[in-house]
XYZ file of C-alpha atoms in Angstrom:
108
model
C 5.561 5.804 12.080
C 7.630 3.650 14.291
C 10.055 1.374 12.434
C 9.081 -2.434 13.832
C 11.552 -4.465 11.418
C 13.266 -5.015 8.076
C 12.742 -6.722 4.952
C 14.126 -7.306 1.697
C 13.024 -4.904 -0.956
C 11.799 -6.394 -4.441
C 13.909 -5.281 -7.157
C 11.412 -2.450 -8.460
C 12.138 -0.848 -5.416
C 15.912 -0.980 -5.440
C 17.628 2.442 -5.122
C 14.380 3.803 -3.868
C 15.667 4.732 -0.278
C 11.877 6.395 0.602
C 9.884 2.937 0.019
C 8.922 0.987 2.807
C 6.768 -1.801 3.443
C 3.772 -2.267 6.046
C 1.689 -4.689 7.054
C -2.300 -5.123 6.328
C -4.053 -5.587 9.277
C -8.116 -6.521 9.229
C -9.746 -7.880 6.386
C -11.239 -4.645 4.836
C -9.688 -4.944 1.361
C -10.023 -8.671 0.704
C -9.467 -10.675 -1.216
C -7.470 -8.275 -2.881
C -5.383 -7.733 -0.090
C -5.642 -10.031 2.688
C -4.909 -9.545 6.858
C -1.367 -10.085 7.273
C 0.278 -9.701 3.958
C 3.145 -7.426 3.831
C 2.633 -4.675 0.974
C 5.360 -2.950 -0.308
C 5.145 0.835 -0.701
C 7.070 3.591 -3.407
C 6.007 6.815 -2.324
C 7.843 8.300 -5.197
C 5.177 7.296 -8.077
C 2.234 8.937 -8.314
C -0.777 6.321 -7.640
C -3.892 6.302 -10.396
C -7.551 5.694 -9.694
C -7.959 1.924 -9.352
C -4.455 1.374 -7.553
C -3.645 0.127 -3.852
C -2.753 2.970 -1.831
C -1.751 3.660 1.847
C -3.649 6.392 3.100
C -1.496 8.336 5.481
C -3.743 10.766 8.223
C -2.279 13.879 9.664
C -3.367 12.662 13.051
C -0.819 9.334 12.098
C -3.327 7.123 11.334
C -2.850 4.889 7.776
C -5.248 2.917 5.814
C -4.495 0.492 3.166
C -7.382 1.121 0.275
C -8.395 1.289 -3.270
C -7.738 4.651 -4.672
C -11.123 5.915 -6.058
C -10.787 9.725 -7.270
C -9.387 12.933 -5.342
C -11.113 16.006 -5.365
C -10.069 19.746 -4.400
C -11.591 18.647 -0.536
C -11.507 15.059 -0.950
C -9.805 11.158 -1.225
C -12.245 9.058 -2.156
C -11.349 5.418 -1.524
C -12.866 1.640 -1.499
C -12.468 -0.924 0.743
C -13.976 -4.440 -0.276
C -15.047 -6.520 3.255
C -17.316 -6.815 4.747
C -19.030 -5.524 1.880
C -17.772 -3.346 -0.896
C -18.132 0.621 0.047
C -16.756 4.032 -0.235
C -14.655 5.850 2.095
C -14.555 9.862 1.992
C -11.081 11.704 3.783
C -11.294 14.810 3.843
C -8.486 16.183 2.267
C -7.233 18.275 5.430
C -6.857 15.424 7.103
C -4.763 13.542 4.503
C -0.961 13.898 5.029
C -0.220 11.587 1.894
C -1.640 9.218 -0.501
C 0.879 6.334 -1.074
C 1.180 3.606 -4.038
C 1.396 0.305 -3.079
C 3.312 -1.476 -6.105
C 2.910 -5.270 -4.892
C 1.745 -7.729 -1.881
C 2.930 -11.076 -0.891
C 1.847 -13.301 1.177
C 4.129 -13.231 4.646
C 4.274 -17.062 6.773
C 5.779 -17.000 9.823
């Protein structure tokens, strides 16, 4: 992805040069994570059923979602609004599955 700024990493994340942070945009995963917030990412530790995850596509797409369960052909993933629901990747088309270790609430 294209790098569009720089923040200040929280101190779990010090000395973790790979993390990175990106913005949630839409409202699929509130009120757990709402549009806007800024979630910080370590792609280092190795996310668990039930965790916030960015879902990375091989065509460059990402996706900010519950982590369900992964299979031998698929991520299986929940988003919460506007209704709760599961979301199937296949898992050719996942390049990476991501664990987001906090959010905050960004005000401009």
């Amino acid at each position: 992805g294209t790098v569009q700024g720089f923040t200040a990493r929280p101190l779990d994340l010090v000395g973790i040069p790979e993390a990175y942070a990106v913005y949630m945009v839409g409202d699929s995963m509130t009120p757990a994570i709402k549009h806007g917030w800024l979630c910080y990412v370590n792609p280092l530790k190795p996310p668990a059923p039930g965790d916030d995850v960015v879902v990375q596509l091989a065509d460059g797409q990402g996706f900010i979602k519950e982590l369900v369960r992964r299979t031998a052909k698929a991520v299986i993933c929940k988003e919460y609004h506007p209704e709760a629901r599961e979301i199937t990747y296949a898992r050719e088309q996942v390049a990476s599955v991501h664990l987001v270790v906090s959010s905050t609430r960004v005000r401009g």
